[in-house]
Short mmCIF file of C-alpha atoms and ligand atoms in Angstrom, two decimals:
data_model
loop_
_atom_site.label_atom_id
_atom_site.label_comp_id
_atom_site.label_asym_id
_atom_site.label_seq_id
_atom_site.Cartn_x
_atom_site.Cartn_y
_atom_site.Cartn_z
CA UNK A 1 95.05 146.87 83.01
CA UNK A 2 92.24 144.42 83.96
CA UNK A 3 89.78 145.15 86.59
CA UNK A 4 90.59 144.10 89.87
CA UNK A 5 87.99 143.37 92.76
CA UNK A 6 88.28 145.18 96.12
CA UNK A 7 89.87 141.99 97.68
CA UNK A 8 92.77 141.86 95.09
CA UNK A 9 93.45 145.39 95.93
CA UNK A 10 93.25 144.90 99.58
CA UNK A 11 95.59 141.52 99.46
CA UNK A 12 98.00 143.91 97.50
CA UNK A 13 97.79 146.74 99.74
CA UNK A 14 101.47 148.10 100.56
CA UNK A 15 100.44 148.30 104.36
CA UNK A 16 99.81 144.30 104.15
CA UNK A 17 102.91 144.10 102.23
CA UNK A 18 104.93 145.83 104.91
CA UNK A 19 103.23 143.84 107.63
CA UNK A 20 104.29 140.40 106.13
CA UNK A 21 107.65 141.96 105.79
CA UNK A 22 107.66 142.70 109.39
CA UNK A 23 105.98 139.14 110.18
CA UNK A 24 108.92 137.44 108.38
CA UNK A 25 111.98 139.62 109.95
CA UNK A 26 110.58 138.82 113.55
CA UNK A 27 110.22 135.16 112.55
CA UNK A 28 113.68 134.99 111.44
CA UNK A 29 114.91 136.89 114.45
CA UNK A 30 113.33 134.18 116.79
CA UNK A 31 113.91 131.01 114.91
CA UNK A 32 117.35 131.83 114.34
CA UNK A 33 118.28 131.70 117.97
CA UNK A 34 117.15 127.86 117.80
CA UNK A 35 120.31 126.00 117.14
CA UNK A 36 120.19 122.40 118.14
CA UNK A 37 118.86 119.89 120.82
CA UNK A 38 118.40 121.53 124.02
CA UNK A 39 117.20 120.47 127.42
CA UNK A 40 114.26 122.20 129.41
CA UNK A 41 114.58 125.58 130.84
CA UNK A 42 114.50 124.80 134.68
CA UNK A 43 112.54 128.37 135.35
CA UNK A 44 109.88 126.86 132.56
CA UNK A 45 109.77 123.22 133.78
CA UNK A 46 107.12 123.89 136.89
CA UNK A 47 104.44 125.78 134.87
CA UNK A 48 105.03 123.34 131.84
CA UNK A 49 104.56 120.60 134.30
CA UNK A 50 101.18 122.01 135.70
CA UNK A 51 100.28 122.66 132.00
CA UNK A 52 100.63 119.05 131.10
CA UNK A 53 98.74 117.80 133.92
CA UNK A 54 95.81 119.87 133.49
CA UNK A 55 95.81 119.49 129.62
CA UNK A 56 95.88 115.55 130.26
CA UNK A 57 93.08 115.98 132.92
CA UNK A 58 90.86 117.76 130.43
CA UNK A 59 91.78 115.46 127.42
CA UNK A 60 90.96 112.57 129.62
CA UNK A 61 94.17 110.90 129.51
CA UNK A 62 97.77 111.63 129.52
CA UNK A 63 99.33 112.32 126.08
CA UNK A 64 101.72 109.99 124.54
CA UNK A 65 104.69 112.48 124.66
CA UNK A 66 105.00 115.16 127.39
CA UNK A 67 104.97 117.43 124.19
CA UNK A 68 103.22 120.78 123.78
CA UNK A 69 104.95 123.24 121.72
CA UNK A 70 106.03 126.76 122.34
CA UNK A 71 104.91 127.75 118.57
CA UNK A 72 108.14 128.08 116.92
CA UNK A 73 110.97 126.06 115.54
CA UNK A 74 113.61 125.88 112.88
CA UNK A 75 113.59 123.39 110.27
CA UNK A 76 113.70 120.02 111.80
CA UNK A 77 113.89 121.35 115.07
CA UNK A 78 111.07 122.31 117.26
CA UNK A 79 110.77 124.24 120.36
CA UNK A 80 108.58 123.03 123.38
CA UNK A 81 106.92 125.34 125.67
CA UNK A 82 109.63 124.25 128.51
CA UNK A 83 112.27 125.58 126.58
CA UNK A 84 113.54 122.22 125.32
CA UNK A 85 114.27 121.90 121.57
CA UNK A 86 114.01 118.58 119.65
CA UNK A 87 114.29 117.14 116.34
CA UNK A 88 111.10 116.27 114.97
CA UNK A 89 110.86 113.35 113.13
CA UNK A 90 107.40 112.06 113.26
CA UNK A 91 105.90 115.86 112.14
CA UNK A 92 102.47 115.39 114.21
CA UNK A 93 102.23 111.50 112.59
CA UNK A 94 103.21 112.94 108.88
CA UNK A 95 101.86 116.23 108.61
CA UNK A 96 104.61 119.30 109.30
CA UNK A 97 106.41 117.99 105.81
CA UNK A 98 108.11 121.72 105.91
CA UNK A 99 109.13 121.31 109.52
CA UNK A 100 108.71 123.89 111.67
CA UNK A 101 108.26 127.49 110.94
CA UNK A 102 109.19 127.47 107.51
CA UNK A 103 109.40 131.15 106.15
CA UNK A 104 107.19 130.78 103.01
CA UNK A 105 104.57 128.21 104.69
CA UNK A 106 104.28 130.95 107.11
CA UNK A 107 103.88 133.53 104.21
CA UNK A 108 101.17 131.36 102.75
CA UNK A 109 99.31 130.86 105.88
CA UNK A 110 99.41 134.92 106.35
CA UNK A 111 97.90 135.33 102.98
CA UNK A 112 95.15 132.76 103.80
CA UNK A 113 94.62 134.09 107.51
CA UNK A 114 94.12 137.87 106.30
CA UNK A 115 91.04 136.83 104.17
CA UNK A 116 87.50 137.60 105.02
CA UNK A 117 86.68 134.23 106.83
CA UNK A 118 88.41 131.65 109.08
CA UNK A 119 86.93 128.59 107.63
CA UNK A 120 85.87 127.83 103.59
CA UNK A 121 83.55 125.20 102.88
CA UNK A 122 81.15 123.66 100.39
CA UNK A 123 78.89 126.50 100.07
CA UNK A 124 81.27 129.47 100.26
CA UNK A 125 84.63 129.31 99.01
CA UNK A 126 87.43 131.94 98.33
CA UNK A 127 89.50 131.99 95.11
CA UNK A 128 92.37 130.08 96.65
CA UNK A 129 90.14 126.89 96.37
CA UNK A 130 89.82 126.62 92.52
CA UNK A 131 93.41 127.21 92.30
CA UNK A 132 94.20 124.00 94.58
CA UNK A 133 91.96 122.04 92.70
CA UNK A 134 93.46 122.64 89.64
CA UNK A 135 97.06 121.85 91.11
CA UNK A 136 96.04 118.85 92.37
CA UNK A 137 93.89 117.28 89.67
CA UNK A 138 96.69 118.33 87.01
CA UNK A 139 99.29 116.54 89.17
CA UNK A 140 97.26 113.62 89.74
CA UNK A 141 96.92 113.38 85.64
CA UNK A 142 100.54 113.90 85.23
CA UNK A 143 100.76 110.70 83.47
CA UNK A 144 97.04 110.86 81.80
CA UNK A 145 95.37 108.99 84.66
CA UNK A 146 92.11 110.73 83.80
CA UNK A 147 90.94 111.88 87.12
CA UNK A 148 87.99 114.46 86.64
CA UNK A 149 87.03 115.65 90.13
CA UNK A 150 88.07 116.19 93.66
CA UNK A 151 86.20 116.56 96.94
CA UNK A 152 88.00 118.44 99.74
CA UNK A 153 87.19 117.28 103.05
CA UNK A 154 88.36 117.96 106.86
CA UNK A 155 90.33 114.45 107.78
CA UNK A 156 91.89 111.41 106.17
CA UNK A 157 89.23 109.41 107.43
CA UNK A 158 86.34 111.64 105.89
CA UNK A 159 88.33 111.23 102.29
CA UNK A 160 87.87 107.41 103.05
CA UNK A 161 83.96 108.00 103.85
CA UNK A 162 83.28 109.71 100.83
CA UNK A 163 85.12 107.55 98.60
CA UNK A 164 83.53 104.61 100.26
CA UNK A 165 79.78 106.17 99.80
CA UNK A 166 80.75 106.77 95.98
CA UNK A 167 81.61 103.36 95.42
CA UNK A 168 78.57 102.18 97.62
CA UNK A 169 76.29 104.33 95.60
CA UNK A 170 77.59 103.11 92.21
CA UNK A 171 77.58 99.60 93.19
CA UNK A 172 74.00 99.42 95.21
CA UNK A 173 73.21 96.92 96.96
CA UNK A 174 76.70 95.69 97.13
CA UNK A 175 77.49 96.29 100.78
CA UNK A 176 81.18 94.60 101.41
CA UNK A 177 84.47 95.63 101.13
CA UNK A 178 87.93 94.04 100.94
CA UNK A 179 91.13 95.32 102.65
CA UNK A 180 94.52 94.12 103.33
CA UNK A 181 95.53 92.47 106.56
CA UNK A 182 97.45 95.02 109.02
CA UNK A 183 95.65 98.05 107.07
CA UNK A 184 95.10 101.38 108.61
CA UNK A 185 91.99 103.57 106.94
CA UNK A 186 91.01 105.87 110.04
CA UNK A 187 88.44 105.39 112.85
CA UNK A 188 85.03 106.36 112.42
CA UNK A 189 82.22 103.93 112.92
CA UNK A 190 82.55 102.42 109.41
CA UNK A 191 85.91 102.82 108.84
CA UNK A 192 87.10 101.47 111.88
CA UNK A 193 85.38 98.08 110.82
CA UNK A 194 88.26 98.20 107.86
CA UNK A 195 91.36 99.32 109.90
CA UNK A 196 92.60 95.67 110.71
CA UNK A 197 92.83 96.44 114.46
CA UNK A 198 90.67 95.01 116.83
CA UNK A 199 91.07 97.51 119.86
CA UNK A 200 90.22 100.42 117.50
CA UNK A 201 86.54 98.89 117.02
CA UNK A 202 86.29 97.26 120.40
CA UNK A 203 83.02 98.07 121.65
CA UNK A 204 81.39 99.60 118.42
CA UNK A 205 78.57 98.12 116.41
CA UNK A 206 79.56 96.26 113.22
CA UNK A 207 78.50 98.97 110.60
CA UNK A 208 80.33 97.34 107.62
CA UNK A 209 80.89 93.72 106.16
CA UNK A 210 84.84 93.69 105.57
CA UNK A 211 86.99 90.88 104.13
CA UNK A 212 90.81 90.71 104.21
CA UNK A 213 93.43 89.40 101.60
CA UNK A 214 97.35 88.99 102.86
CA UNK A 215 99.38 92.26 101.51
CA UNK A 216 102.63 91.81 99.52
CA UNK A 217 105.42 89.97 100.58
CA UNK A 218 108.76 90.99 99.06
CA UNK A 219 110.17 87.41 100.20
CA UNK A 220 107.60 85.47 97.88
CA UNK A 221 107.05 87.87 94.87
CA UNK A 222 105.17 85.44 92.78
CA UNK A 223 103.66 83.51 95.53
CA UNK A 224 102.18 86.57 97.26
CA UNK A 225 100.57 87.78 94.11
CA UNK A 226 98.95 84.08 93.43
CA UNK A 227 97.79 83.79 96.97
CA UNK A 228 96.17 87.25 97.17
CA UNK A 229 94.59 86.88 93.55
CA UNK A 230 93.21 83.40 94.55
CA UNK A 231 91.98 84.64 97.97
CA UNK A 232 90.10 87.55 96.12
CA UNK A 233 88.73 84.89 93.53
CA UNK A 234 87.22 82.89 96.27
CA UNK A 235 85.57 85.92 97.88
CA UNK A 236 83.63 86.63 94.64
CA UNK A 237 82.63 83.31 94.34
CA UNK A 238 81.52 83.08 97.92
CA UNK A 239 79.82 86.37 97.88
CA UNK A 240 79.00 87.10 94.13
CA UNK A 241 78.04 90.76 93.55
CA UNK A 242 78.24 91.66 97.15
CA UNK A 243 81.39 93.46 96.84
CA UNK A 244 81.71 97.45 96.17
CA UNK A 245 85.17 98.24 96.67
CA UNK A 246 88.77 97.06 97.57
CA UNK A 247 90.68 99.43 99.96
CA UNK A 248 94.42 99.81 99.68
CA UNK A 249 97.30 101.37 101.30
CA UNK A 250 100.26 101.01 98.80
CA UNK A 251 102.86 101.19 101.33
CA UNK A 252 101.38 100.08 105.11
CA UNK A 253 102.15 102.84 107.34
CA UNK A 254 100.51 102.18 110.82
CA UNK A 255 101.03 98.72 109.82
CA UNK A 256 104.66 98.69 109.93
CA UNK A 257 106.22 100.31 106.94
CA UNK A 258 105.51 97.43 104.37
CA UNK A 259 106.09 98.27 100.99
CA UNK A 260 103.88 97.03 98.03
CA UNK A 261 104.94 96.22 94.65
CA UNK A 262 103.48 97.29 91.15
CA UNK A 263 103.05 93.62 89.87
CA UNK A 264 100.92 93.06 92.86
CA UNK A 265 98.84 96.00 92.94
CA UNK A 266 98.24 95.47 88.90
CA UNK A 267 96.77 91.88 89.48
CA UNK A 268 94.67 92.80 92.33
CA UNK A 269 93.33 95.94 90.54
CA UNK A 270 92.61 93.75 87.40
CA UNK A 271 90.88 90.95 89.53
CA UNK A 272 88.76 93.67 91.11
CA UNK A 273 87.58 95.32 88.03
CA UNK A 274 86.97 91.86 86.39
CA UNK A 275 84.39 91.50 88.97
CA UNK A 276 83.06 95.09 88.69
CA UNK A 277 84.55 96.39 92.16
CA UNK A 278 85.98 99.56 92.52
CA UNK A 279 89.53 100.27 93.57
CA UNK A 280 90.23 103.12 96.53
CA UNK A 281 93.74 103.69 97.17
CA UNK A 282 94.35 105.60 100.67
CA UNK A 283 97.52 107.78 99.96
CA UNK A 284 96.64 109.66 103.40
CA UNK A 285 100.07 108.57 104.61
CA UNK A 286 101.92 108.02 101.35
CA UNK A 287 101.11 111.59 99.39
CA UNK A 288 104.48 112.95 98.63
CA UNK A 289 106.63 110.55 100.56
CA UNK A 290 107.66 108.17 97.54
CA UNK A 291 109.79 109.82 94.41
CA UNK A 292 106.53 110.82 92.72
CA UNK A 293 103.87 113.00 93.94
CA UNK A 294 101.48 110.16 94.51
CA UNK A 295 102.31 106.58 95.28
CA UNK A 296 100.04 105.52 92.61
CA UNK A 297 102.37 107.09 89.91
CA UNK A 298 105.19 105.49 91.56
CA UNK A 299 103.73 101.92 91.22
CA UNK A 300 102.47 103.02 87.62
CA UNK A 301 98.89 102.47 88.75
CA UNK A 302 97.54 105.36 86.93
CA UNK A 303 95.05 103.78 85.00
CA UNK A 304 93.83 101.05 87.33
CA UNK A 305 92.65 102.85 90.51
CA UNK A 306 89.34 104.58 90.76
CA UNK A 307 89.78 106.57 93.93
CA UNK A 308 92.56 108.32 95.67
CA UNK A 309 92.40 109.79 98.96
CA UNK A 310 94.76 112.11 100.31
CA UNK A 311 95.62 114.06 103.65
CA UNK A 312 98.32 114.79 106.19
CA UNK A 313 101.38 116.32 103.90
CA UNK A 314 98.74 117.90 101.94
CA UNK A 315 97.35 119.80 104.78
CA UNK A 316 93.83 119.46 103.34
CA UNK A 317 92.42 116.29 102.73
CA UNK A 318 90.36 115.23 99.53
CA UNK A 319 89.23 112.32 97.67
CA UNK A 320 90.08 112.40 93.87
CA UNK A 321 88.12 110.22 91.29
CA UNK A 322 86.52 110.01 87.72
CA UNK A 323 83.29 110.87 86.03
CA UNK A 324 82.28 107.30 86.11
CA UNK A 325 82.16 107.38 90.17
CA UNK A 326 80.54 110.90 90.54
CA UNK A 327 77.94 110.75 93.50
CA UNK A 328 74.26 111.64 92.85
CA UNK A 329 73.49 115.24 94.52
CA UNK A 330 73.23 114.93 98.29
CA UNK A 331 75.62 112.13 99.03
CA UNK A 332 78.76 113.92 99.68
CA UNK A 333 78.80 117.61 101.46
CA UNK A 334 80.33 119.25 104.46
CA UNK A 335 79.81 122.56 106.19
CA UNK A 336 83.25 123.57 106.22
CA UNK A 337 86.53 121.65 104.75
CA UNK A 338 89.25 123.80 105.74
CA UNK A 339 90.90 127.18 106.58
CA UNK A 340 92.11 129.83 104.26
CA UNK A 341 95.59 129.57 106.20
CA UNK A 342 95.53 125.58 105.30
CA UNK A 343 94.22 126.01 101.73
CA UNK A 344 97.34 128.43 100.82
CA UNK A 345 99.83 126.42 102.74
CA UNK A 346 98.78 123.35 100.83
CA UNK A 347 99.25 125.00 97.47
CA UNK A 348 102.30 126.48 98.20
CA UNK A 349 103.81 122.97 99.88
CA UNK A 350 102.45 120.70 97.03
CA UNK A 351 103.68 123.30 94.23
CA UNK A 352 107.14 123.31 95.61
CA UNK A 353 107.51 119.39 95.96
CA UNK A 354 105.76 119.17 92.51
CA UNK A 355 108.03 121.31 90.70
CA UNK A 356 111.27 122.24 92.73
CA UNK A 357 113.67 119.23 92.75
CA UNK A 358 112.12 116.87 95.46
CA UNK A 359 110.74 114.23 92.65
CA UNK A 360 112.30 111.68 90.53
CA UNK A 361 115.59 109.41 91.11
CA UNK A 362 117.86 112.20 91.97
CA UNK A 363 115.55 114.28 93.83
CA UNK A 364 115.73 115.40 97.38
CA UNK A 365 113.31 112.66 98.79
CA UNK A 366 115.57 109.93 97.59
CA UNK A 367 119.03 111.91 98.57
CA UNK A 368 117.47 112.01 102.09
CA UNK A 369 116.27 108.77 102.25
CA UNK A 370 119.44 107.16 101.03
CA UNK A 371 121.51 109.00 103.65
CA UNK A 372 119.11 108.08 106.35
CA UNK A 373 118.91 104.36 105.39
CA UNK A 374 123.16 104.31 104.93
CA UNK A 375 123.38 105.69 108.41
CA UNK A 376 120.74 103.24 109.77
CA UNK A 377 122.50 100.46 107.93
CA UNK A 378 125.59 101.13 109.63
CA UNK A 379 124.21 101.13 112.76
CA UNK A 380 122.37 97.43 112.33
CA UNK A 381 125.47 96.19 111.13
CA UNK A 382 127.30 97.65 114.63
CA UNK A 383 124.61 96.53 116.95
CA UNK A 384 123.13 93.46 114.70
CA UNK A 385 121.41 92.18 118.08
CA UNK A 386 119.38 95.24 118.42
CA UNK A 387 118.83 96.96 115.22
CA UNK A 388 117.43 95.65 112.01
CA UNK A 389 116.50 97.49 108.72
CA UNK A 390 115.99 100.05 107.66
CA UNK A 391 112.62 99.67 106.16
CA UNK A 392 110.31 101.84 104.27
CA UNK A 393 110.47 104.09 101.13
CA UNK A 394 110.84 107.97 100.66
CA UNK A 395 110.23 110.15 103.57
CA UNK A 396 108.85 106.76 105.68
CA UNK A 397 111.92 105.11 107.44
CA UNK A 398 111.84 102.46 109.97
CA UNK A 399 113.83 100.19 111.79
CA UNK A 400 113.10 97.04 113.92
CA UNK A 401 114.80 97.01 117.34
CA UNK A 402 115.31 94.62 119.72
CA UNK A 403 113.86 91.97 117.42
CA UNK A 404 110.40 93.86 117.09
CA UNK A 405 109.83 93.74 121.19
CA UNK A 406 106.83 96.28 121.64
CA UNK A 407 107.56 97.15 125.38
CA UNK A 408 111.31 97.67 124.52
CA UNK A 409 110.49 99.61 121.24
CA UNK A 410 107.88 101.78 122.99
CA UNK A 411 110.55 102.23 125.98
CA UNK A 412 113.03 103.47 122.95
CA UNK A 413 110.80 106.28 121.75
CA UNK A 414 110.06 107.63 125.15
CA UNK A 415 113.97 107.47 125.75
CA UNK A 416 114.79 108.88 122.38
CA UNK A 417 112.32 111.69 122.86
CA UNK A 418 114.04 112.64 126.26
CA UNK A 419 117.24 112.41 124.54
CA UNK A 420 115.65 115.18 121.62
CA UNK A 421 114.12 113.41 119.00
CA UNK A 422 110.52 112.50 118.14
CA UNK A 423 109.81 109.20 116.66
CA UNK A 424 107.01 106.49 116.93
CA UNK A 425 105.99 103.10 116.70
CA UNK A 426 104.18 100.73 114.12
CA UNK A 427 102.94 97.37 113.28
CA UNK A 428 102.60 94.18 115.38
CA UNK A 429 104.88 91.26 115.33
CA UNK A 430 107.28 92.71 114.85
CA UNK A 431 106.79 96.27 116.21
CA UNK A 432 108.71 99.06 114.38
CA UNK A 433 110.20 102.23 115.31
CA UNK A 434 109.34 104.62 112.74
CA UNK A 435 110.10 108.38 111.17
CA UNK A 436 108.22 110.25 109.21
CA UNK A 437 110.83 113.05 107.90
CA UNK A 438 110.12 116.48 107.29
CA UNK A 439 111.14 116.68 103.61
CA UNK A 440 110.96 120.43 102.99
CA UNK A 441 113.30 121.23 105.87
CA UNK A 442 115.37 118.15 106.89
CA UNK A 443 119.28 118.63 105.91
CA UNK A 444 121.86 115.74 105.89
CA UNK A 445 123.26 117.06 108.96
CA UNK A 446 120.10 116.60 110.74
CA UNK A 447 119.89 113.16 109.76
CA UNK A 448 123.49 112.65 111.19
CA UNK A 449 122.44 114.15 114.38
CA UNK A 450 119.38 112.19 114.81
CA UNK A 451 121.25 109.07 114.16
CA UNK A 452 123.89 109.94 116.81
CA UNK A 453 120.84 110.39 119.12
CA UNK A 454 119.51 106.58 118.09
CA UNK A 455 122.78 105.14 118.81
CA UNK A 456 123.24 106.53 122.23
CA UNK A 457 119.56 105.77 123.02
CA UNK A 458 119.54 102.14 121.90
CA UNK A 459 122.56 101.66 124.22
CA UNK A 460 120.59 103.29 127.30
CA UNK A 461 117.66 100.63 126.62
CA UNK A 462 118.31 97.44 128.95
C1 PLP B 501 96.78 105.47 105.71
C2 PLP B 501 95.92 106.21 106.58
N1 PLP B 501 94.60 106.36 106.24
C3 PLP B 501 93.79 107.15 106.77
C4 PLP B 501 93.86 107.83 108.08
C5 PLP B 501 93.16 108.68 109.03
O1 PLP B 501 93.31 110.04 108.68
P1 PLP B 501 92.96 111.14 109.75
O2 PLP B 501 93.39 110.97 110.96
O3 PLP B 501 93.29 112.54 109.20
O4 PLP B 501 91.33 110.89 109.65
C6 PLP B 501 95.43 107.77 108.48
C7 PLP B 501 95.77 108.43 109.74
O5 PLP B 501 96.77 107.93 110.34
C8 PLP B 501 96.18 106.99 107.67
O6 PLP B 501 97.57 106.82 107.99
#
């Protein structure tokens, strides 16, 4: 028998095993009482409203939705603290990929939360970190991409910051970046300059020089490739040697669910590399949402990209890169990166999606997408003046309502919330209503129920 540390013996202690069994039983007993969409409990309404008001005041502004969770749910359903139950089809903007109160996710979190510390970080990490790093790098190299390293961090935008810093350091003194029109990358002082939305950088000093090229247009396959490449070439002539990186989302999320194309991205990557410009792929929203674990694998860009940033679904955030972009000591570090609970949940979720029937042409992600898209397609045929679409890919599903009218689309999301389902808006001209589907929990019955709510709500908007 091999020698065990005290820590290993502690985690295998029969009392902990028994305690975890009790947690799991209690969870099941309570969670199973959640059976479907439900209105608020009148007796909880008043205390809920005062809590909302106080929370809004303390936050310095009202929440988008009157949403405060009670701490339990079942699959795609979540209970709010006022006793109401709703379908969660936006998942905290794409984080709760396995829905609410998933027994195995909670078991993984418990394993992580009974260890010695709350947070793990750069200086001190537990045995769960090396395991997660190996899983993610092995998966990123599924088709021999050749990634060597990963740096874990605390948010999607910090993964972007770290990739940008590494690219700038390698390409010093280059100081410009390129991005796609309508992109979203986050909101730090530097990354807010890249995100293509003026209100997100209103009042901020200019910290970065960013130039934009148009995203792929499926209606003009060849034309949009030629146009983007010629714009890139023109930039490289105008500012020779000044560009360090091209930042790209492969499916534009916040921008309105625009899906790119392999040929387009390959042409962009090749042009950038010809001019010694690094390519950063932002998969904070797309990770685990196509029928490959990474969207760069879906678009067959394994050898074409230099950095991949992940977040949201992965529960932890990270920058994945090769040896040739390795930063010099001191450039990237962070006191704490994530909690033991999140690191353990990340391992469970990523391993499950990578190895348990989610990926591939016949995997769950494609099946659920098809089911949702078929329902929306029927609705758009029934109400051609009100609903267009569906748009998106995999776990990202969207539709255009009322010809993309912003106010009506926003009103729709509030009404849909009232009726029992969370969604959100994306993009401008047209505005789209979007869903980030909880793949690890959702069933075809849930999709059918949500589509009934969509139909009811569309007909309630004037
Ligand atoms: C594509 C993309 N990149 C980066 C971010 C920023 O991630 P975070 O909010 O975790 O910093 C987001 C967040 O929505 C995103 O959608």
